[in-house]
């Protein structure tokens, strides 16, 4: 929320004047946030005691009007359903077992979390999903890598499996596909915030320019950047963790936001889609986060980051690998529309490109 | 973006919040004098805060057309990776399963029981990284962080001699003046190019690792950092396990960053421990499950009968497989059946 004296820049036509600002500052109100926390009736009562009470009350009303413009308009269930059908598609990951389990793939607009012990195939699934989404949908993937484990060779291999002809001709097609996967290394929570902030801004702009839409955001792995700030009496670390989680959810949901504001625009897009073959879609996408397993009670493993992170992701999947083979099994720990405990087995392809 | 997501000190954050600066945009078009007055801090401190704000991607010019500033496409990375040289282990079989050797830009963890040859491999890599370009090497320098005190200069000299001997043997046909070359590649040069740090406590170890970024930016030709071993100080006298996890994961992120930023290889040596899995005790690497995520690749060294073997336990791009290797007087080498016999007698 902006500072009170910054409201002029926020394109508010009737910004509060300097007298009002001074009045608020005298009561410790410097930002719109402070204003919200303050009792409005008490503030009005205080204003009445001042000489220019009328002016001040008008200022209060102006800020209240500004706050009113900030909330999002309401939607009814039918509109939500329509939005879900139109814009929240399932993105196939290319991993048959997983797609079968999730009845089609990762749901756009939602946060999916992969949990698993070290070297159980989390990164492999991320790489496979990234390859599949770029290849099949001709859309971009943003891959945030915190443990230097993004392997372009593996991506080239996975794309080669999808289209064997690309194996021989290492030509422009493979280049164009792979150019759509953007990988960025992130080594601490602040870099993560910075990157997500940029991504958010760019995605808003992107609604206008219409080349390859970002449909998948992968973060491999989130616990590497959060673990160093957690624990002890560091409440700040916890708050950073939670806000990172909700920022991710918001970015995933953002797409919904653009539809809410201008429902017409959605229909307009549909028209364009029809004209150019229909494979373009709006903004974001499903979001994949990988998480670690850490030691729990005697010999058992539990997902990292504890209880408060548990509520963040929409879907949480547990990955495990049969000792020293490429056989993996994946099961649902949490899903908005599926029973917990469903599981499926699959193989991670072994040979290299 | 909220101000809380900026790398500022707690007191600066509190001052900003109490003066009403909660978002990044509220700080975007403000002068340092103005901020200094509002926060009641010195002009320098205000300038410092604004610098942090300006360094974020939102205000940097780099952003340009790319969706995320500083991101690289998978294609560019693939091309880069193809030109990337690996650091050979001097053992053909081992190089083969590692895809050519230890790769730069990655953190590789090597673990095994005492006496299996972890330190030997560490020393070998610190020498091999210096093999000149003409001989298919990287021509770089090495940093060796020793926490256990097991780095032996005499042994390093031996390994360097062995390495030079092998290089000359390979190239003897195409070289005219062998003598001048021999002089140029004296074992002493190899030893001089290893920067050795001794860390006697975990605080020293963390201090050294924090210092590395500055050190490497001054010595750009460093191509490998070996930590022998990461475990030693963290296995003893540690009561607060949560603190240990926090320190270790912070250290892991710093090493990851170092590897990527300066495109060098980080090799971490780790000890083993017994763990109770599925009703029986099994050998696993030390420092617990949360540390097990801290590396890009993990290689486990073990005895298979009388032969030493290395197994790739974790890697995003390599298949899990194992290969035999030997520790000889010259260093790490391929297994030759005779050599094994000699060692046994």
XYZ file of C-alpha atoms in Angstrom:
698
model
C 0.000 0.000 0.000
C 1.356 3.435 -0.868
C 2.310 6.202 1.499
C -0.282 8.927 1.937
C 1.885 11.521 0.274
C 2.416 9.119 -2.626
C -1.247 8.985 -3.534
C -0.808 11.711 -6.143
C 1.428 9.362 -8.102
C -1.078 6.532 -7.816
C -3.342 8.326 -10.303
C -5.881 9.256 -7.692
C -7.763 12.278 -8.957
C -8.639 13.728 -5.590
C -5.480 13.276 -3.559
C -5.509 14.464 0.048
C -3.894 17.858 0.534
C -0.937 18.713 2.707
C -3.079 19.843 5.656
C -4.657 16.444 5.813
C -1.286 14.754 5.558
C 0.026 16.780 8.450
C -3.027 15.865 10.481
C -2.509 12.174 9.785
C 1.229 12.290 10.461
C 0.468 13.847 13.819
C -1.484 10.695 14.658
C 1.194 8.370 13.345
C -0.528 7.646 10.039
C 1.937 7.732 7.194
C 0.684 5.172 4.757
C -2.653 3.866 3.602
C -1.814 0.758 5.588
C -1.527 2.780 8.808
C -4.810 4.424 7.955
C -6.526 1.054 7.669
C -5.199 -0.023 11.028
C -6.538 3.128 12.640
C -10.092 3.348 13.954
C -11.907 5.553 11.408
C -14.514 6.765 13.938
C -11.819 7.824 16.360
C -10.104 9.630 13.523
C -13.293 11.446 12.527
C -13.814 12.471 16.147
C -10.287 13.835 16.259
C -10.800 15.683 13.015
C -13.887 17.388 14.391
C -11.816 18.954 17.114
C -9.556 20.642 14.562
C -10.217 24.037 13.015
C -10.554 22.835 9.480
C -12.640 19.798 10.370
C -14.677 19.798 7.163
C -11.579 19.650 5.034
C -10.090 16.867 7.119
C -13.246 14.783 6.971
C -13.221 15.181 3.234
C -9.638 13.912 3.225
C -10.692 10.855 5.211
C -13.438 10.167 2.706
C -10.964 10.487 -0.134
C -8.668 7.908 1.370
C -11.623 5.617 2.027
C -12.657 6.030 -1.595
C -9.152 5.120 -2.676
C -9.240 2.018 -0.506
C -12.541 1.075 -2.123
C -10.924 1.093 -5.535
C -8.235 -1.270 -4.311
C -10.299 -4.368 -3.619
C -11.123 -6.718 -6.401
C -14.694 -6.982 -7.699
C -16.663 -10.021 -6.578
C -17.469 -12.958 -8.782
C -20.227 -15.504 -8.628
C -19.713 -19.236 -8.836
C -20.816 -19.413 -12.433
C -18.258 -16.854 -13.503
C -15.578 -18.698 -11.594
C -16.550 -21.945 -13.269
C -16.455 -20.325 -16.665
C -13.067 -18.856 -15.890
C -11.782 -22.211 -14.729
C -13.022 -23.927 -17.876
C -11.638 -21.286 -20.146
C -8.343 -20.388 -18.560
C -7.322 -23.009 -16.050
C -6.181 -25.825 -18.252
C -4.251 -28.885 -17.311
C -0.646 -28.818 -18.466
C 0.629 -32.322 -19.235
C 4.044 -32.919 -17.701
C 5.018 -35.569 -20.217
C 5.487 -38.042 -17.393
C 2.704 -40.520 -18.115
C 2.358 -41.806 -14.596
C 2.089 -38.347 -13.133
C -0.345 -37.130 -15.767
C -2.500 -40.151 -15.121
C -2.441 -39.491 -11.400
C -3.340 -35.828 -11.811
C -5.986 -36.612 -14.448
C -4.192 -34.662 -17.144
C -1.364 -32.708 -15.604
C -0.536 -29.650 -13.553
C -3.427 -27.276 -13.089
C -2.806 -23.727 -14.270
C -3.218 -21.036 -11.664
C -2.193 -23.348 -8.897
C 0.887 -24.179 -6.936
C 2.020 -27.769 -7.158
C 4.682 -28.970 -4.789
C 6.894 -31.972 -5.329
C 8.356 -33.462 -2.188
C 10.971 -36.165 -2.016
C 14.253 -37.415 -0.593
C 17.576 -36.571 -2.182
C 18.065 -37.939 -5.724
C 14.580 -39.393 -6.057
C 13.825 -37.706 -9.364
C 12.359 -34.311 -8.419
C 14.637 -32.405 -10.768
C 14.038 -34.956 -13.523
C 10.286 -34.369 -13.359
C 10.832 -30.610 -13.462
C 13.105 -30.890 -16.490
C 10.689 -33.233 -18.213
C 7.717 -30.961 -17.542
C 9.669 -27.934 -18.775
C 10.614 -29.743 -21.984
C 7.101 -30.989 -22.554
C 5.417 -27.632 -21.992
C 7.756 -25.778 -24.343
C 7.613 -28.431 -26.998
C 3.910 -29.243 -27.004
C 2.526 -25.787 -26.289
C 5.194 -23.574 -27.815
C 5.087 -21.495 -24.679
C 7.815 -20.289 -22.364
C 8.950 -21.790 -19.120
C 10.757 -19.870 -16.412
C 13.046 -22.093 -14.392
C 14.538 -20.788 -11.165
C 17.421 -22.942 -10.074
C 18.822 -22.776 -6.554
C 21.132 -25.779 -6.632
C 22.857 -25.625 -10.031
C 20.976 -28.671 -11.158
C 19.349 -27.438 -14.355
C 20.760 -29.698 -17.039
C 20.309 -28.435 -20.628
C 21.605 -31.787 -21.857
C 18.727 -33.561 -20.161
C 16.248 -31.080 -21.630
C 17.662 -31.672 -25.111
C 17.327 -35.389 -24.475
C 13.710 -35.136 -23.341
C 12.823 -33.037 -26.376
C 14.632 -35.597 -28.518
C 12.355 -38.281 -27.092
C 9.290 -36.210 -27.936
C 10.449 -35.695 -31.480
C 13.111 -38.169 -32.616
C 13.776 -36.300 -35.853
C 15.328 -33.472 -33.871
C 18.055 -35.816 -32.714
C 19.692 -35.882 -36.102
C 19.128 -32.353 -37.282
C 20.376 -30.184 -34.483
C 18.954 -27.275 -36.339
C 16.861 -24.227 -35.724
C 13.859 -26.088 -34.382
C 15.593 -27.443 -31.321
C 17.166 -24.053 -30.819
C 13.800 -22.316 -30.969
C 12.255 -24.756 -28.529
C 15.093 -24.578 -26.066
C 15.312 -20.813 -26.290
C 11.896 -20.746 -24.639
C 13.155 -22.220 -21.416
C 14.630 -19.419 -19.383
C 16.802 -20.496 -16.518
C 17.964 -18.232 -13.751
C 20.084 -19.126 -10.755
C 18.818 -17.862 -7.443
C 20.911 -18.306 -4.337
C 19.110 -16.457 -1.586
C 15.633 -15.402 -0.620
C 16.193 -11.776 -1.624
C 17.220 -12.738 -5.128
C 14.096 -14.871 -5.263
C 11.885 -11.953 -4.256
C 13.615 -9.697 -6.742
C 13.194 -12.194 -9.569
C 9.550 -12.889 -8.762
C 8.847 -9.178 -8.597
C 10.333 -8.667 -12.042
C 8.465 -11.638 -13.368
C 5.225 -10.242 -12.062
C 5.813 -6.881 -13.736
C 6.811 -8.457 -17.033
C 3.863 -10.825 -17.015
C 1.490 -7.910 -16.617
C 3.056 -6.249 -19.641
C 3.040 -9.507 -21.507
C -0.740 -9.555 -21.613
C -0.317 -7.028 -24.440
C 2.535 -8.477 -26.441
C 1.519 -11.905 -27.537
C 4.444 -14.133 -28.437
C 5.258 -17.081 -26.243
C 3.327 -16.953 -23.024
C 4.858 -18.167 -19.831
C 2.802 -21.125 -18.738
C 5.064 -22.813 -16.280
C 7.233 -21.498 -13.509
C 9.567 -24.011 -11.904
C 11.508 -23.419 -8.708
C 14.030 -26.115 -7.951
C 14.285 -26.099 -4.990
C 12.658 -23.624 -2.670
C 13.959 -25.067 0.572
C 17.576 -24.341 -0.356
C 16.910 -20.616 -0.177
C 14.570 -20.748 2.793
C 16.407 -23.168 5.074
C 19.248 -20.706 5.838
C 16.827 -18.121 7.229
C 14.602 -20.426 9.265
C 14.871 -21.435 12.860
C 16.010 -19.991 16.127
C 14.141 -16.852 17.091
C 14.078 -15.566 13.558
C 10.434 -14.661 13.106
C 11.543 -12.564 10.150
C 12.705 -15.666 8.294
C 9.336 -17.289 8.781
C 7.516 -14.234 7.517
C 9.744 -14.143 4.445
C 8.993 -17.792 3.801
C 5.260 -17.303 4.002
C 5.291 -14.194 1.861
C 7.387 -16.031 -0.741
C 4.773 -18.773 -0.773
C 1.909 -16.378 -1.181
C 3.707 -14.336 -3.801
C 4.080 -17.525 -5.813
C 0.417 -18.325 -5.389
C -0.482 -14.857 -6.429
C 1.666 -15.017 -9.533
C 0.018 -18.297 -10.401
C -3.404 -16.797 -9.818
C -2.607 -13.471 -11.477
C -3.991 -14.786 -14.720
C -7.346 -15.008 -13.068
C -6.985 -11.416 -12.060
C -6.681 -10.172 -15.604
C -9.822 -12.043 -16.543
C -11.711 -10.648 -13.609
C -11.041 -7.079 -14.464
C -11.932 -7.265 -18.112
C -14.125 -10.170 -19.013
C -14.420 -8.754 -22.505
C -10.732 -9.100 -23.019
C -11.017 -12.805 -22.481
C -13.544 -13.155 -25.260
C -11.344 -10.955 -27.426
C -8.407 -13.225 -26.827
C -10.476 -16.213 -27.713
C -11.196 -14.583 -31.029
C -7.509 -14.069 -31.711
C -6.846 -17.634 -30.674
C -9.323 -18.866 -33.227
C -7.666 -16.802 -35.906
C -4.168 -18.067 -35.294
C -4.886 -21.665 -34.547
C -5.926 -21.549 -30.965
C -2.841 -22.633 -29.122
C -2.117 -19.314 -27.462
C -3.323 -18.784 -23.991
C -3.247 -16.056 -21.432
C -0.676 -15.506 -18.739
C 0.618 -17.948 -16.220
C 0.410 -21.159 -15.567
C 1.019 -23.841 -13.203
C 3.787 -23.361 -10.761
C 6.009 -26.162 -9.561
C 8.054 -25.977 -6.431
C 10.316 -28.720 -5.294
C 10.903 -29.279 -1.661
C 13.239 -31.489 0.302
C 12.683 -34.229 2.765
C 14.432 -33.890 6.063
C 14.764 -36.250 8.975
C 11.641 -36.613 11.067
C 10.973 -38.935 13.957
C 13.147 -42.003 14.274
C 14.176 -42.948 10.772
C 11.215 -41.416 8.989
C 11.386 -38.496 6.580
C 9.142 -35.478 6.465
C 8.905 -32.599 4.004
C 11.138 -29.630 4.815
C 10.002 -26.185 5.986
C 7.592 -27.437 8.625
C 3.947 -26.940 9.410
C 3.422 -23.363 8.307
C 4.589 -24.056 4.765
C 2.185 -26.993 4.562
C -0.761 -24.760 3.822
C 0.875 -22.896 0.966
C 0.782 -25.247 -2.004
C -2.508 -26.369 -3.528
C -1.188 -29.750 -4.449
C 1.549 -31.627 -2.711
C 3.012 -34.748 -4.264
C 5.379 -37.157 -2.615
C 8.028 -38.710 -4.788
C 10.046 -41.744 -3.819
C 12.481 -43.938 -5.627
C 13.133 -47.613 -5.208
C 16.667 -47.944 -3.952
C 19.220 -47.403 -6.730
C 16.913 -48.083 -9.661
C 15.032 -45.771 -11.974
C 11.672 -46.970 -10.660
C 9.795 -44.148 -8.995
C 6.503 -43.882 -7.266
C 4.506 -40.753 -6.705
C 1.589 -40.250 -4.356
C -0.795 -37.452 -3.493
C -0.308 -35.845 -0.083
C -2.638 -32.960 -0.681
C -4.879 -32.065 -3.587
C -7.929 -29.796 -3.835
C -10.062 -32.388 -5.590
C -8.449 -35.753 -5.062
C -8.191 -38.254 -2.267
C -4.968 -38.364 -0.341
C -2.900 -41.467 -0.859
C -3.543 -42.162 -4.543
C -0.286 -43.280 -6.016
C 1.268 -44.404 -9.247
C 4.594 -45.891 -10.356
C 6.690 -44.824 -13.323
C 10.196 -45.002 -14.751
C 12.669 -42.191 -15.249
C 14.280 -42.606 -18.662
C 17.934 -43.422 -18.142
C 19.927 -43.171 -21.341
C 21.445 -39.893 -22.397
C 20.928 -37.791 -25.488
C 7.360 -5.581 -3.882
C 7.416 -5.078 -0.148
C 10.372 -3.522 1.619
C 10.569 -6.652 3.795
C 11.868 -8.548 0.774
C 14.980 -6.392 0.502
C 18.337 -7.354 1.974
C 18.366 -4.643 4.653
C 19.260 -4.834 8.326
C 16.479 -5.291 10.871
C 16.867 -1.769 12.242
C 16.727 -0.206 8.793
C 13.618 -2.207 8.008
C 11.981 -1.065 11.211
C 12.843 2.585 10.514
C 11.450 2.382 7.007
C 8.256 0.765 8.229
C 7.659 3.314 10.958
C 8.169 6.152 8.494
C 5.563 4.672 6.161
C 7.866 3.260 3.505
C 6.508 -0.223 2.984
C 6.654 -0.722 -0.754
C 9.455 -0.539 -3.244
C 7.650 2.039 -5.345
C 7.433 4.411 -2.387
C 11.243 4.482 -2.408
C 11.711 4.711 -6.142
C 11.641 8.456 -6.695
C 12.950 9.898 -3.484
C 16.197 11.737 -2.793
C 18.635 10.522 -0.186
C 18.334 13.802 1.764
C 14.590 13.433 1.941
C 14.876 9.830 3.115
C 17.548 10.712 5.648
C 15.239 13.343 7.116
C 12.225 11.031 7.241
C 14.091 8.144 8.809
C 16.243 10.313 11.023
C 19.444 8.646 9.824
C 22.653 9.912 8.261
C 22.751 10.772 4.595
C 25.203 7.919 3.972
C 22.862 5.382 5.466
C 19.948 6.692 3.415
C 22.111 6.489 0.309
C 23.033 2.947 1.209
C 19.356 1.990 1.513
C 18.554 3.590 -1.826
C 21.441 1.715 -3.412
C 19.927 -1.568 -2.276
C 16.622 -0.512 -3.794
C 18.217 0.495 -7.084
C 20.054 -2.798 -7.354
C 16.815 -4.755 -7.606
C 15.853 -5.938 -11.069
C 12.927 -3.566 -11.314
C 15.201 -0.571 -11.697
C 18.169 -2.120 -13.445
C 18.691 -1.447 -17.131
C 19.652 -5.050 -17.730
C 16.047 -6.176 -17.649
C 15.429 -5.255 -21.288
C 13.328 -7.625 -23.321
C 13.987 -10.757 -21.325
C 11.318 -11.826 -18.876
C 13.773 -12.263 -16.071
C 16.966 -10.211 -15.971
C 20.051 -12.356 -15.910
C 18.263 -15.473 -17.084
C 19.791 -17.670 -19.727
C 17.941 -19.793 -22.221
C 18.366 -23.551 -22.145
C 19.808 -23.425 -25.653
C 22.563 -20.998 -24.697
C 23.320 -23.128 -21.692
C 23.554 -26.225 -23.855
C 26.054 -24.547 -26.186
C 28.044 -23.330 -23.222
C 28.049 -26.740 -21.618
C 29.436 -28.316 -24.765
C 32.476 -26.068 -24.571
C 32.886 -26.655 -20.896
C 35.982 -28.585 -19.967
C 35.968 -31.137 -17.202
C 38.643 -31.710 -14.601
C 40.001 -35.181 -15.126
C 40.403 -37.530 -12.184
C 43.334 -39.318 -13.898
C 41.237 -42.466 -13.858
C 39.640 -43.227 -17.225
C 36.791 -45.324 -15.839
C 35.893 -42.728 -13.275
C 36.003 -39.930 -15.874
C 33.721 -41.978 -18.072
C 30.918 -42.279 -15.535
C 31.356 -38.611 -14.606
C 30.913 -37.588 -18.239
C 34.544 -36.547 -18.638
C 35.503 -35.601 -15.115
C 34.383 -33.186 -12.435
C 32.338 -30.461 -14.090
C 32.687 -26.770 -13.440
C 29.706 -24.705 -12.259
C 28.560 -27.616 -10.149
C 28.973 -28.731 -6.576
C 30.131 -32.308 -6.317
C 30.085 -34.141 -3.039
C 32.392 -37.098 -2.579
C 31.968 -39.371 0.409
C 33.254 -42.663 1.704
C 34.689 -44.507 4.681
C 38.098 -43.523 6.082
C 40.989 -44.749 3.965
C 38.981 -45.101 0.763
C 40.881 -42.237 -0.882
C 38.763 -39.101 -0.476
C 41.728 -36.876 0.357
C 43.762 -38.539 -2.399
C 41.066 -37.698 -4.898
C 40.905 -34.148 -3.546
C 44.647 -33.695 -3.964
C 44.571 -35.281 -7.405
C 41.906 -32.820 -8.539
C 43.823 -29.867 -7.106
C 46.802 -30.954 -9.226
C 44.877 -31.953 -12.351
C 43.070 -28.636 -12.584
C 46.478 -27.123 -13.379
C 47.200 -29.264 -16.436
C 47.850 -26.660 -19.172
C 45.461 -26.043 -22.085
C 47.893 -27.645 -24.548
C 47.566 -30.893 -22.665
C 43.779 -30.800 -22.579
C 43.509 -29.335 -19.114
C 42.066 -26.159 -17.693
C 45.310 -24.432 -16.761
C 43.680 -23.147 -13.595
C 44.553 -22.886 -9.936
C 43.108 -24.607 -6.896
C 41.841 -23.651 -3.465
C 42.150 -26.323 -0.817
C 40.295 -25.870 2.452
C 41.603 -28.337 5.001
C 39.605 -28.910 8.164
C 41.078 -32.217 9.248
C 44.764 -31.518 8.788
C 45.140 -34.370 6.325
C 46.732 -32.341 3.501
C 50.295 -33.577 3.140
C 52.634 -31.420 1.067
C 55.025 -34.322 0.391
C 52.189 -36.377 -0.971
C 51.038 -33.486 -3.140
C 54.568 -33.225 -4.523
C 54.446 -36.928 -5.388
C 51.099 -36.618 -7.111
C 52.322 -33.582 -9.057
C 55.387 -35.521 -10.195
C 53.178 -38.387 -11.280
C 50.931 -36.034 -13.177
C 53.839 -34.353 -15.007
C 55.372 -37.708 -15.827
C 52.133 -38.900 -17.418
C 51.736 -35.682 -19.379
C 55.225 -35.909 -20.823
C 54.782 -39.566 -21.682
C 51.677 -38.752 -23.681
C 53.192 -35.913 -25.639
C 56.791 -37.038 -25.977
C 56.533 -37.618 -29.713
C 55.443 -34.130 -30.719
C 57.790 -32.134 -28.522
C 61.273 -31.107 -29.525
C 62.787 -29.545 -26.467
C 61.699 -31.785 -23.689
C 64.164 -30.299 -21.258
C 62.825 -26.748 -21.301
C 59.343 -28.071 -20.863
C 60.402 -30.201 -17.955
C 61.754 -27.117 -16.302
C 58.600 -25.192 -16.941
C 56.468 -27.873 -15.418
C 58.208 -28.434 -12.180
C 56.182 -29.929 -9.325
C 56.999 -26.782 -7.354
C 54.893 -24.694 -9.744
C 52.011 -27.043 -9.171
C 52.367 -26.719 -5.429
C 52.626 -22.948 -5.630
C 49.309 -22.780 -7.431
C 47.360 -24.446 -4.660
C 45.967 -21.912 -2.204
C 45.718 -23.716 1.081
C 43.436 -22.620 3.923
C 43.432 -24.383 7.252
C 40.191 -24.142 9.220
C 40.409 -25.231 12.843
C 36.825 -24.693 13.927
C 33.458 -24.400 12.303
C 33.467 -20.626 12.685
C 36.800 -20.497 10.856
C 35.384 -22.743 8.178
C 32.396 -20.471 7.642
C 34.650 -17.420 7.658
C 36.862 -18.928 4.963
C 33.863 -19.788 2.807
C 32.457 -16.284 3.210
C 35.834 -14.894 2.191
C 36.059 -17.081 -0.918
C 33.953 -14.807 -3.111
C 36.348 -11.927 -2.604
C 39.387 -14.163 -2.902
C 38.252 -15.760 -6.154
C 37.368 -12.415 -7.701
C 40.986 -11.429 -7.063
C 42.309 -14.751 -8.362
C 40.170 -15.290 -11.433
C 42.093 -18.351 -12.601
C 40.950 -20.509 -9.698
C 38.980 -23.369 -11.221
C 38.401 -25.685 -8.286
C 37.620 -25.393 -4.593
C 38.173 -28.546 -2.560
C 36.819 -28.752 0.981
C 38.373 -31.600 2.934
C 36.134 -32.275 4.744
C 32.997 -30.275 5.246
C 31.936 -32.616 8.037
C 34.735 -32.635 10.574
C 33.868 -29.579 12.692
C 30.149 -30.024 12.317
C 30.146 -33.513 13.761
C 31.473 -32.626 17.161
C 30.397 -30.284 19.914
C 27.238 -29.268 18.214
C 24.306 -29.089 20.561
C 21.908 -26.898 18.630
C 21.019 -29.045 15.632
C 18.712 -26.394 14.175
C 21.624 -23.966 14.148
C 23.756 -26.597 12.442
C 21.168 -27.114 9.711
C 20.895 -23.371 9.201
C 24.641 -22.846 8.984
C 25.121 -25.787 6.667
C 22.362 -24.787 4.292
C 23.656 -21.219 4.218
C 27.103 -22.547 3.422
C 25.718 -24.774 0.677
C 23.984 -21.817 -1.004
C 27.197 -19.787 -0.893
C 29.143 -22.603 -2.507
C 26.464 -23.011 -5.184
C 26.672 -19.326 -5.958
C 30.457 -19.417 -6.077
C 30.425 -22.350 -8.494
C 27.981 -20.639 -10.849
C 29.331 -17.120 -10.652
C 32.980 -17.937 -11.334
C 32.305 -21.147 -13.284
C 34.499 -23.238 -11.061
C 34.081 -26.716 -9.645
C 33.348 -27.117 -5.956
C 34.280 -30.489 -4.507
C 33.076 -31.272 -1.026
C 34.458 -34.283 0.797
C 32.177 -35.858 3.357
C 32.440 -38.610 5.934
C 30.063 -41.510 6.411
C 27.790 -42.442 9.244
C 25.552 -45.333 10.218
C 21.866 -44.879 9.750
C 18.956 -47.035 10.743
C 16.965 -47.713 7.564
C 14.277 -50.380 7.198
C 15.311 -52.355 10.241
C 19.043 -52.461 9.631
C 22.021 -50.144 9.947
C 23.362 -48.859 6.664
C 26.232 -46.593 5.708
C 25.200 -43.172 4.487
C 26.939 -39.839 4.204
C 27.111 -37.692 7.312
C 25.350 -34.416 8.139
C 21.826 -35.721 7.709
C 19.019 -35.582 5.220
C 18.772 -31.848 4.809
C 22.452 -31.652 3.828
C 21.941 -34.434 1.292
C 20.179 -31.884 -0.953
C 23.088 -29.460 -0.825
C 25.060 -30.778 -3.766
C 24.488 -31.041 -7.507
C 26.247 -34.377 -7.868
C 27.136 -36.949 -5.275
C 29.757 -39.659 -5.659
C 30.105 -42.404 -3.088
C 33.386 -44.275 -2.755
C 33.282 -47.829 -1.404
C 35.184 -51.080 -1.259
C 34.050 -53.861 -3.545
C 36.085 -56.822 -2.397
C 39.653 -55.606 -2.744
C 38.808 -52.974 -5.324
C 37.914 -49.363 -4.744
C 34.769 -48.305 -6.529
C 33.004 -44.995 -7.101
C 29.239 -44.800 -7.481
C 27.205 -41.841 -8.771
C 24.459 -41.513 -6.226
C 22.915 -38.269 -7.361
C 23.131 -36.225 -10.537
C 20.692 -34.317 -12.710
C 22.388 -35.382 -15.927
C 24.406 -38.536 -15.263
C 23.202 -42.080 -14.988
C 23.737 -43.885 -11.696
C 26.586 -46.314 -12.245
C 29.839 -47.331 -10.702
C 33.443 -47.677 -11.814
C 36.616 -49.043 -10.210
C 39.633 -46.853 -9.456
C 42.955 -47.304 -7.732
C 45.138 -45.230 -5.449
C 48.767 -45.622 -6.514
C 51.983 -43.916 -5.513
C 51.393 -41.453 -8.373
C 47.869 -40.686 -7.316
C 44.471 -41.821 -8.542
C 44.781 -44.120 -11.569
C 42.918 -46.761 -13.534
C 42.745 -50.201 -12.028
C 45.422 -52.429 -13.476
C 45.178 -55.946 -12.187
C 48.914 -56.030 -11.226
C 48.744 -52.828 -9.347
C 46.047 -54.228 -7.121
C 48.132 -57.274 -6.349
C 51.128 -55.196 -5.387
C 49.045 -53.188 -2.993
C 47.692 -56.299 -1.400
C 51.155 -57.706 -0.713
